[in-house]
JSON list of C-alpha atoms in Angstrom, two decimals:
[
{"chain": "A", "resi": 284, "resn": "UNK", "atom": "CA", "xyz": [-8.28, -8.95, 32.99]},
{"chain": "A", "resi": 285, "resn": "UNK", "atom": "CA", "xyz": [-5.30, -6.87, 31.84]},
{"chain": "A", "resi": 286, "resn": "UNK", "atom": "CA", "xyz": [-4.27, -3.97, 34.05]},
{"chain": "A", "resi": 287, "resn": "UNK", "atom": "CA", "xyz": [-2.50, -0.91, 32.64]},
{"chain": "A", "resi": 288, "resn": "UNK", "atom": "CA", "xyz": [-0.63, 1.54, 34.85]},
{"chain": "A", "resi": 289, "resn": "UNK", "atom": "CA", "xyz": [1.55, 4.55, 34.16]},
{"chain": "A", "resi": 290, "resn": "UNK", "atom": "CA", "xyz": [5.29, 3.95, 34.22]},
{"chain": "A", "resi": 291, "resn": "UNK", "atom": "CA", "xyz": [7.21, 5.60, 37.03]},
{"chain": "A", "resi": 292, "resn": "UNK", "atom": "CA", "xyz": [10.92, 6.31, 36.33]},
{"chain": "A", "resi": 293, "resn": "UNK", "atom": "CA", "xyz": [13.15, 4.08, 38.40]},
{"chain": "A", "resi": 294, "resn": "UNK", "atom": "CA", "xyz": [10.27, 1.82, 39.41]},
{"chain": "A", "resi": 295, "resn": "UNK", "atom": "CA", "xyz": [10.18, -1.75, 38.17]},
{"chain": "A", "resi": 296, "resn": "UNK", "atom": "CA", "xyz": [7.10, -3.32, 36.64]},
{"chain": "A", "resi": 297, "resn": "UNK", "atom": "CA", "xyz": [4.59, -4.67, 39.19]},
{"chain": "A", "resi": 298, "resn": "UNK", "atom": "CA", "xyz": [4.42, -8.42, 39.60]},
{"chain": "A", "resi": 299, "resn": "UNK", "atom": "CA", "xyz": [1.63, -10.08, 37.65]},
{"chain": "A", "resi": 300, "resn": "UNK", "atom": "CA", "xyz": [-0.82, -12.31, 39.52]},
{"chain": "A", "resi": 301, "resn": "UNK", "atom": "CA", "xyz": [-0.71, -15.98, 38.48]},
{"chain": "A", "resi": 302, "resn": "UNK", "atom": "CA", "xyz": [-2.41, -16.51, 35.13]},
{"chain": "A", "resi": 303, "resn": "UNK", "atom": "CA", "xyz": [-2.65, -12.79, 34.33]},
{"chain": "A", "resi": 304, "resn": "UNK", "atom": "CA", "xyz": [-0.57, -10.50, 32.14]},
{"chain": "A", "resi": 305, "resn": "UNK", "atom": "CA", "xyz": [0.06, -6.88, 33.02]},
{"chain": "A", "resi": 306, "resn": "UNK", "atom": "CA", "xyz": [2.13, -4.24, 31.34]},
{"chain": "A", "resi": 307, "resn": "UNK", "atom": "CA", "xyz": [3.39, -0.78, 32.15]},
{"chain": "A", "resi": 308, "resn": "UNK", "atom": "CA", "xyz": [2.97, 1.65, 29.29]},
{"chain": "A", "resi": 309, "resn": "UNK", "atom": "CA", "xyz": [4.87, 4.88, 28.82]},
{"chain": "A", "resi": 310, "resn": "UNK", "atom": "CA", "xyz": [2.16, 7.33, 27.78]},
{"chain": "A", "resi": 311, "resn": "UNK", "atom": "CA", "xyz": [4.56, 9.03, 25.37]},
{"chain": "A", "resi": 312, "resn": "UNK", "atom": "CA", "xyz": [4.42, 5.89, 23.28]},
{"chain": "A", "resi": 313, "resn": "UNK", "atom": "CA", "xyz": [8.15, 5.26, 23.47]},
{"chain": "A", "resi": 314, "resn": "UNK", "atom": "CA", "xyz": [8.35, 1.86, 25.14]},
{"chain": "A", "resi": 315, "resn": "UNK", "atom": "CA", "xyz": [6.13, -0.83, 26.57]},
{"chain": "A", "resi": 316, "resn": "UNK", "atom": "CA", "xyz": [7.31, -3.20, 29.28]},
{"chain": "A", "resi": 317, "resn": "UNK", "atom": "CA", "xyz": [5.48, -6.54, 29.35]},
{"chain": "A", "resi": 318, "resn": "UNK", "atom": "CA", "xyz": [6.06, -7.87, 32.87]},
{"chain": "A", "resi": 319, "resn": "UNK", "atom": "CA", "xyz": [5.06, -11.40, 31.86]},
{"chain": "A", "resi": 320, "resn": "UNK", "atom": "CA", "xyz": [7.69, -11.51, 29.10]},
{"chain": "A", "resi": 321, "resn": "UNK", "atom": "CA", "xyz": [10.26, -9.33, 30.89]},
{"chain": "A", "resi": 322, "resn": "UNK", "atom": "CA", "xyz": [11.02, -7.58, 27.62]},
{"chain": "A", "resi": 323, "resn": "UNK", "atom": "CA", "xyz": [10.89, -4.08, 26.24]},
{"chain": "A", "resi": 324, "resn": "UNK", "atom": "CA", "xyz": [9.57, -3.20, 22.83]},
{"chain": "A", "resi": 325, "resn": "UNK", "atom": "CA", "xyz": [8.82, -0.05, 20.85]},
{"chain": "A", "resi": 326, "resn": "UNK", "atom": "CA", "xyz": [5.16, 0.92, 20.67]},
{"chain": "A", "resi": 327, "resn": "UNK", "atom": "CA", "xyz": [3.63, 2.96, 17.85]},
{"chain": "A", "resi": 328, "resn": "UNK", "atom": "CA", "xyz": [0.18, 3.08, 19.43]},
{"chain": "A", "resi": 329, "resn": "UNK", "atom": "CA", "xyz": [0.49, 6.75, 20.32]},
{"chain": "A", "resi": 330, "resn": "UNK", "atom": "CA", "xyz": [2.32, 7.94, 17.17]},
{"chain": "A", "resi": 331, "resn": "UNK", "atom": "CA", "xyz": [0.16, 10.41, 15.26]},
{"chain": "A", "resi": 332, "resn": "UNK", "atom": "CA", "xyz": [0.40, 12.29, 11.99]},
{"chain": "A", "resi": 333, "resn": "UNK", "atom": "CA", "xyz": [2.88, 15.16, 12.40]},
{"chain": "A", "resi": 334, "resn": "UNK", "atom": "CA", "xyz": [1.03, 17.63, 10.17]},
{"chain": "A", "resi": 335, "resn": "UNK", "atom": "CA", "xyz": [-0.93, 20.76, 10.95]},
{"chain": "A", "resi": 336, "resn": "UNK", "atom": "CA", "xyz": [-3.46, 21.50, 8.21]},
{"chain": "A", "resi": 337, "resn": "UNK", "atom": "CA", "xyz": [-5.33, 24.80, 8.11]},
{"chain": "A", "resi": 338, "resn": "UNK", "atom": "CA", "xyz": [-4.25, 25.44, 11.69]},
{"chain": "A", "resi": 339, "resn": "UNK", "atom": "CA", "xyz": [-5.61, 22.12, 13.00]},
{"chain": "A", "resi": 340, "resn": "UNK", "atom": "CA", "xyz": [-3.46, 19.30, 14.35]},
{"chain": "A", "resi": 341, "resn": "UNK", "atom": "CA", "xyz": [-4.05, 16.03, 12.54]},
{"chain": "A", "resi": 342, "resn": "UNK", "atom": "CA", "xyz": [-4.72, 13.34, 15.15]},
{"chain": "A", "resi": 343, "resn": "UNK", "atom": "CA", "xyz": [-5.00, 10.39, 12.80]},
{"chain": "A", "resi": 344, "resn": "UNK", "atom": "CA", "xyz": [-2.61, 7.49, 13.46]},
{"chain": "A", "resi": 345, "resn": "UNK", "atom": "CA", "xyz": [0.62, 7.62, 11.46]},
{"chain": "A", "resi": 346, "resn": "UNK", "atom": "CA", "xyz": [0.74, 5.15, 8.57]},
{"chain": "A", "resi": 347, "resn": "UNK", "atom": "CA", "xyz": [3.92, 6.18, 6.76]},
{"chain": "A", "resi": 348, "resn": "UNK", "atom": "CA", "xyz": [6.69, 8.75, 6.69]},
{"chain": "A", "resi": 349, "resn": "UNK", "atom": "CA", "xyz": [8.17, 11.16, 4.16]},
{"chain": "A", "resi": 350, "resn": "UNK", "atom": "CA", "xyz": [11.31, 13.27, 4.09]},
{"chain": "A", "resi": 351, "resn": "UNK", "atom": "CA", "xyz": [11.23, 16.94, 5.02]},
{"chain": "A", "resi": 352, "resn": "UNK", "atom": "CA", "xyz": [12.59, 17.75, 1.56]},
{"chain": "A", "resi": 353, "resn": "UNK", "atom": "CA", "xyz": [9.67, 16.01, -0.17]},
{"chain": "A", "resi": 354, "resn": "UNK", "atom": "CA", "xyz": [7.21, 17.65, 2.22]},
{"chain": "A", "resi": 355, "resn": "UNK", "atom": "CA", "xyz": [8.60, 21.12, 1.46]},
{"chain": "A", "resi": 356, "resn": "UNK", "atom": "CA", "xyz": [8.63, 20.53, -2.31]},
{"chain": "A", "resi": 357, "resn": "UNK", "atom": "CA", "xyz": [5.08, 19.21, -2.59]},
{"chain": "A", "resi": 358, "resn": "UNK", "atom": "CA", "xyz": [3.50, 21.72, -0.22]},
{"chain": "A", "resi": 359, "resn": "UNK", "atom": "CA", "xyz": [5.17, 24.46, -2.27]},
{"chain": "A", "resi": 360, "resn": "UNK", "atom": "CA", "xyz": [4.06, 23.01, -5.63]},
{"chain": "A", "resi": 361, "resn": "UNK", "atom": "CA", "xyz": [0.47, 22.46, -4.51]},
{"chain": "A", "resi": 362, "resn": "UNK", "atom": "CA", "xyz": [0.36, 25.61, -2.36]},
{"chain": "A", "resi": 363, "resn": "UNK", "atom": "CA", "xyz": [-0.92, 23.62, 0.61]},
{"chain": "A", "resi": 364, "resn": "UNK", "atom": "CA", "xyz": [-1.76, 25.36, 3.88]},
{"chain": "A", "resi": 365, "resn": "UNK", "atom": "CA", "xyz": [0.17, 22.78, 5.84]},
{"chain": "A", "resi": 366, "resn": "UNK", "atom": "CA", "xyz": [3.10, 22.81, 8.27]},
{"chain": "A", "resi": 367, "resn": "UNK", "atom": "CA", "xyz": [4.94, 20.46, 10.61]},
{"chain": "A", "resi": 368, "resn": "UNK", "atom": "CA", "xyz": [3.98, 20.17, 14.26]},
{"chain": "A", "resi": 369, "resn": "UNK", "atom": "CA", "xyz": [7.42, 18.85, 15.23]},
{"chain": "A", "resi": 370, "resn": "UNK", "atom": "CA", "xyz": [10.56, 19.97, 13.40]},
{"chain": "A", "resi": 371, "resn": "UNK", "atom": "CA", "xyz": [13.16, 17.94, 15.29]},
{"chain": "A", "resi": 372, "resn": "UNK", "atom": "CA", "xyz": [13.04, 14.80, 13.12]},
{"chain": "A", "resi": 373, "resn": "UNK", "atom": "CA", "xyz": [14.43, 14.29, 9.60]},
{"chain": "A", "resi": 374, "resn": "UNK", "atom": "CA", "xyz": [11.33, 12.40, 8.51]},
{"chain": "A", "resi": 375, "resn": "UNK", "atom": "CA", "xyz": [7.68, 13.35, 8.86]},
{"chain": "A", "resi": 376, "resn": "UNK", "atom": "CA", "xyz": [5.06, 10.89, 10.14]},
{"chain": "A", "resi": 377, "resn": "UNK", "atom": "CA", "xyz": [1.90, 11.09, 8.03]},
{"chain": "A", "resi": 378, "resn": "UNK", "atom": "CA", "xyz": [-1.49, 9.38, 8.16]},
{"chain": "A", "resi": 379, "resn": "UNK", "atom": "CA", "xyz": [-3.06, 7.42, 5.30]},
{"chain": "A", "resi": 380, "resn": "UNK", "atom": "CA", "xyz": [-5.08, 10.41, 4.16]},
{"chain": "A", "resi": 381, "resn": "UNK", "atom": "CA", "xyz": [-2.07, 12.73, 3.88]},
{"chain": "A", "resi": 382, "resn": "UNK", "atom": "CA", "xyz": [0.06, 9.93, 2.45]},
{"chain": "A", "resi": 383, "resn": "UNK", "atom": "CA", "xyz": [-2.17, 9.94, -0.63]},
{"chain": "A", "resi": 384, "resn": "UNK", "atom": "CA", "xyz": [-1.31, 13.59, -1.20]},
{"chain": "A", "resi": 385, "resn": "UNK", "atom": "CA", "xyz": [2.46, 13.20, -0.96]},
{"chain": "A", "resi": 386, "resn": "UNK", "atom": "CA", "xyz": [2.88, 9.85, -2.66]},
{"chain": "A", "resi": 387, "resn": "UNK", "atom": "CA", "xyz": [0.30, 10.68, -5.31]},
{"chain": "A", "resi": 388, "resn": "UNK", "atom": "CA", "xyz": [2.59, 13.29, -6.81]},
{"chain": "A", "resi": 389, "resn": "UNK", "atom": "CA", "xyz": [4.30, 11.81, -9.87]},
{"chain": "A", "resi": 390, "resn": "UNK", "atom": "CA", "xyz": [7.62, 12.75, -11.39]},
{"chain": "A", "resi": 391, "resn": "UNK", "atom": "CA", "xyz": [7.53, 14.23, -14.94]},
{"chain": "A", "resi": 392, "resn": "UNK", "atom": "CA", "xyz": [8.70, 10.96, -16.52]},
{"chain": "A", "resi": 393, "resn": "UNK", "atom": "CA", "xyz": [5.96, 9.05, -14.67]},
{"chain": "A", "resi": 394, "resn": "UNK", "atom": "CA", "xyz": [3.37, 11.55, -15.95]},
{"chain": "A", "resi": 395, "resn": "UNK", "atom": "CA", "xyz": [4.63, 11.01, -19.50]},
{"chain": "A", "resi": 396, "resn": "UNK", "atom": "CA", "xyz": [4.33, 7.24, -19.09]},
{"chain": "A", "resi": 397, "resn": "UNK", "atom": "CA", "xyz": [0.79, 7.64, -17.79]},
{"chain": "A", "resi": 398, "resn": "UNK", "atom": "CA", "xyz": [-0.19, 9.73, -20.79]},
{"chain": "A", "resi": 399, "resn": "UNK", "atom": "CA", "xyz": [1.08, 6.98, -23.08]},
{"chain": "A", "resi": 400, "resn": "UNK", "atom": "CA", "xyz": [-1.45, 4.63, -21.51]},
{"chain": "A", "resi": 401, "resn": "UNK", "atom": "CA", "xyz": [-4.27, 6.72, -22.98]},
{"chain": "A", "resi": 402, "resn": "UNK", "atom": "CA", "xyz": [-3.50, 5.22, -26.40]},
{"chain": "A", "resi": 403, "resn": "UNK", "atom": "CA", "xyz": [-3.06, 1.62, -25.24]},
{"chain": "A", "resi": 404, "resn": "UNK", "atom": "CA", "xyz": [-5.40, -0.85, -26.96]},
{"chain": "A", "resi": 405, "resn": "UNK", "atom": "CA", "xyz": [-6.62, -4.28, -25.92]},
{"chain": "A", "resi": 406, "resn": "UNK", "atom": "CA", "xyz": [-4.26, -5.70, -28.55]},
{"chain": "A", "resi": 407, "resn": "UNK", "atom": "CA", "xyz": [-1.29, -4.06, -26.83]},
{"chain": "A", "resi": 408, "resn": "UNK", "atom": "CA", "xyz": [-2.35, -5.36, -23.41]},
{"chain": "A", "resi": 409, "resn": "UNK", "atom": "CA", "xyz": [-2.78, -8.97, -24.58]},
{"chain": "A", "resi": 410, "resn": "UNK", "atom": "CA", "xyz": [0.47, -8.85, -26.55]},
{"chain": "A", "resi": 411, "resn": "UNK", "atom": "CA", "xyz": [2.38, -7.59, -23.50]},
{"chain": "A", "resi": 412, "resn": "UNK", "atom": "CA", "xyz": [0.91, -10.43, -21.43]},
{"chain": "A", "resi": 413, "resn": "UNK", "atom": "CA", "xyz": [1.88, -13.08, -23.99]},
{"chain": "A", "resi": 414, "resn": "UNK", "atom": "CA", "xyz": [5.41, -11.72, -24.30]},
{"chain": "A", "resi": 415, "resn": "UNK", "atom": "CA", "xyz": [5.81, -12.25, -20.54]},
{"chain": "A", "resi": 416, "resn": "UNK", "atom": "CA", "xyz": [4.78, -15.90, -20.81]},
{"chain": "A", "resi": 417, "resn": "UNK", "atom": "CA", "xyz": [7.47, -18.55, -20.50]},
{"chain": "A", "resi": 418, "resn": "UNK", "atom": "CA", "xyz": [8.25, -20.72, -23.59]},
{"chain": "A", "resi": 419, "resn": "UNK", "atom": "CA", "xyz": [6.61, -23.66, -21.79]},
{"chain": "A", "resi": 420, "resn": "UNK", "atom": "CA", "xyz": [3.44, -21.65, -21.19]},
{"chain": "A", "resi": 421, "resn": "UNK", "atom": "CA", "xyz": [3.37, -20.57, -24.84]},
{"chain": "A", "resi": 422, "resn": "UNK", "atom": "CA", "xyz": [3.68, -24.19, -26.01]},
{"chain": "A", "resi": 423, "resn": "UNK", "atom": "CA", "xyz": [0.93, -25.26, -23.61]},
{"chain": "A", "resi": 424, "resn": "UNK", "atom": "CA", "xyz": [-1.34, -22.46, -24.88]},
{"chain": "A", "resi": 425, "resn": "UNK", "atom": "CA", "xyz": [-0.81, -23.47, -28.51]},
{"chain": "A", "resi": 426, "resn": "UNK", "atom": "CA", "xyz": [-1.38, -27.14, -27.72]},
{"chain": "A", "resi": 427, "resn": "UNK", "atom": "CA", "xyz": [-4.52, -26.47, -25.66]},
{"chain": "A", "resi": 428, "resn": "UNK", "atom": "CA", "xyz": [-6.19, -24.39, -28.36]},
{"chain": "A", "resi": 429, "resn": "UNK", "atom": "CA", "xyz": [-4.75, -26.29, -31.32]},
{"chain": "A", "resi": 430, "resn": "UNK", "atom": "CA", "xyz": [-2.91, -23.31, -32.76]},
{"chain": "A", "resi": 431, "resn": "UNK", "atom": "CA", "xyz": [-0.74, -24.54, -35.62]},
{"chain": "A", "resi": 432, "resn": "UNK", "atom": "CA", "xyz": [1.91, -22.07, -36.69]},
{"chain": "A", "resi": 433, "resn": "UNK", "atom": "CA", "xyz": [4.58, -22.38, -39.32]},
{"chain": "A", "resi": 434, "resn": "UNK", "atom": "CA", "xyz": [7.98, -23.04, -37.78]},
{"chain": "A", "resi": 435, "resn": "UNK", "atom": "CA", "xyz": [9.50, -20.55, -40.21]},
{"chain": "A", "resi": 436, "resn": "UNK", "atom": "CA", "xyz": [7.57, -17.66, -38.64]},
{"chain": "A", "resi": 437, "resn": "UNK", "atom": "CA", "xyz": [9.46, -15.21, -36.47]},
{"chain": "A", "resi": 438, "resn": "UNK", "atom": "CA", "xyz": [8.75, -14.90, -32.76]},
{"chain": "A", "resi": 439, "resn": "UNK", "atom": "CA", "xyz": [6.96, -11.61, -33.45]},
{"chain": "A", "resi": 440, "resn": "UNK", "atom": "CA", "xyz": [4.66, -13.25, -35.99]},
{"chain": "A", "resi": 441, "resn": "UNK", "atom": "CA", "xyz": [3.88, -16.16, -33.67]},
{"chain": "A", "resi": 442, "resn": "UNK", "atom": "CA", "xyz": [3.01, -13.67, -30.93]},
{"chain": "A", "resi": 443, "resn": "UNK", "atom": "CA", "xyz": [0.67, -11.81, -33.28]},
{"chain": "A", "resi": 444, "resn": "UNK", "atom": "CA", "xyz": [-1.10, -15.08, -34.17]},
{"chain": "A", "resi": 445, "resn": "UNK", "atom": "CA", "xyz": [-1.61, -15.87, -30.49]},
{"chain": "A", "resi": 446, "resn": "UNK", "atom": "CA", "xyz": [-2.88, -12.36, -29.75]},
{"chain": "A", "resi": 447, "resn": "UNK", "atom": "CA", "xyz": [-5.42, -12.55, -32.57]},
{"chain": "A", "resi": 448, "resn": "UNK", "atom": "CA", "xyz": [-6.57, -15.95, -31.34]},
{"chain": "A", "resi": 449, "resn": "UNK", "atom": "CA", "xyz": [-6.93, -14.70, -27.77]},
{"chain": "A", "resi": 450, "resn": "UNK", "atom": "CA", "xyz": [-8.95, -11.66, -28.82]},
{"chain": "A", "resi": 451, "resn": "UNK", "atom": "CA", "xyz": [-11.23, -13.82, -30.96]},
{"chain": "A", "resi": 452, "resn": "UNK", "atom": "CA", "xyz": [-12.36, -15.86, -27.95]},
{"chain": "A", "resi": 453, "resn": "UNK", "atom": "CA", "xyz": [-15.87, -15.05, -26.66]},
{"chain": "A", "resi": 454, "resn": "UNK", "atom": "CA", "xyz": [-16.01, -13.39, -23.26]},
{"chain": "A", "resi": 455, "resn": "UNK", "atom": "CA", "xyz": [-18.58, -14.51, -20.72]},
{"chain": "A", "resi": 456, "resn": "UNK", "atom": "CA", "xyz": [-19.31, -11.18, -19.03]},
{"chain": "A", "resi": 457, "resn": "UNK", "atom": "CA", "xyz": [-21.45, -12.89, -16.40]},
{"chain": "A", "resi": 458, "resn": "UNK", "atom": "CA", "xyz": [-18.53, -15.08, -15.36]},
{"chain": "A", "resi": 459, "resn": "UNK", "atom": "CA", "xyz": [-16.21, -12.07, -15.27]},
{"chain": "A", "resi": 460, "resn": "UNK", "atom": "CA", "xyz": [-18.61, -10.20, -12.98]},
{"chain": "A", "resi": 461, "resn": "UNK", "atom": "CA", "xyz": [-19.06, -13.29, -10.79]},
{"chain": "A", "resi": 462, "resn": "UNK", "atom": "CA", "xyz": [-15.29, -13.66, -10.40]},
{"chain": "A", "resi": 463, "resn": "UNK", "atom": "CA", "xyz": [-14.97, -10.00, -9.48]},
{"chain": "A", "resi": 464, "resn": "UNK", "atom": "CA", "xyz": [-17.74, -10.21, -6.89]},
{"chain": "A", "resi": 465, "resn": "UNK", "atom": "CA", "xyz": [-16.18, -13.32, -5.38]},
{"chain": "A", "resi": 466, "resn": "UNK", "atom": "CA", "xyz": [-12.86, -11.50, -4.99]},
{"chain": "A", "resi": 467, "resn": "UNK", "atom": "CA", "xyz": [-14.58, -8.49, -3.43]},
{"chain": "A", "resi": 468, "resn": "UNK", "atom": "CA", "xyz": [-16.45, -10.67, -0.94]},
{"chain": "A", "resi": 469, "resn": "UNK", "atom": "CA", "xyz": [-13.26, -12.43, 0.11]},
{"chain": "A", "resi": 470, "resn": "UNK", "atom": "CA", "xyz": [-11.39, -9.14, 0.57]},
{"chain": "A", "resi": 471, "resn": "UNK", "atom": "CA", "xyz": [-10.68, -8.38, 4.22]},
{"chain": "A", "resi": 472, "resn": "UNK", "atom": "CA", "xyz": [-9.43, -4.83, 4.88]},
{"chain": "A", "resi": 473, "resn": "UNK", "atom": "CA", "xyz": [-6.55, -4.60, 7.33]},
{"chain": "A", "resi": 474, "resn": "UNK", "atom": "CA", "xyz": [-7.87, -1.47, 9.00]},
{"chain": "A", "resi": 475, "resn": "UNK", "atom": "CA", "xyz": [-9.66, 1.78, 8.29]},
{"chain": "A", "resi": 476, "resn": "UNK", "atom": "CA", "xyz": [-8.30, 4.24, 5.75]},
{"chain": "A", "resi": 477, "resn": "UNK", "atom": "CA", "xyz": [-7.71, 6.78, 8.49]},
{"chain": "A", "resi": 478, "resn": "UNK", "atom": "CA", "xyz": [-10.16, 9.35, 7.11]},
{"chain": "A", "resi": 479, "resn": "UNK", "atom": "CA", "xyz": [-11.16, 10.73, 10.49]},
{"chain": "A", "resi": 480, "resn": "UNK", "atom": "CA", "xyz": [-11.27, 14.50, 10.65]},
{"chain": "A", "resi": 481, "resn": "UNK", "atom": "CA", "xyz": [-8.44, 16.55, 12.09]},
{"chain": "A", "resi": 482, "resn": "UNK", "atom": "CA", "xyz": [-8.95, 18.03, 15.55]}
]
């Protein structure tokens, strides 16, 4: 059974009994000394989100970091009632929940690109996919489905023929749903989304 004790400055790690591993942890979360490995490593176990929201300290585990400049800009734009608990660092540790707020903000050019997607059709999507195919993959596609195209046609025309053929194929919705369910069942989340409430 592992035994955890508080580190005492100037005191070496206690000797581990045969067959057992012990470690001395600094409760500030700075370093962990594993006496069995005789090594020191940085521990992030005790690193929390550095934000204070509506007067409450967020105690969720930190999942990412942002710059103070980005924090100031977004809190100002969104008029968020949020401040930093610790001002001494250049970057701000944030939890998964708060990360969505700060990394969800898009630049004006990204917003414009997103609006363009409103007018995207299935034809555009399939055409973009075919244009990314390698010449070998295109030849294999044409050979598999017996698509005979005139060699005098331009690359653009050949692409259009392939797109029309692809869109004309019947879709087995049951198979699509089955594939999706199989992927969902095999999905293993790494950890929780960190949606615990602030203290």
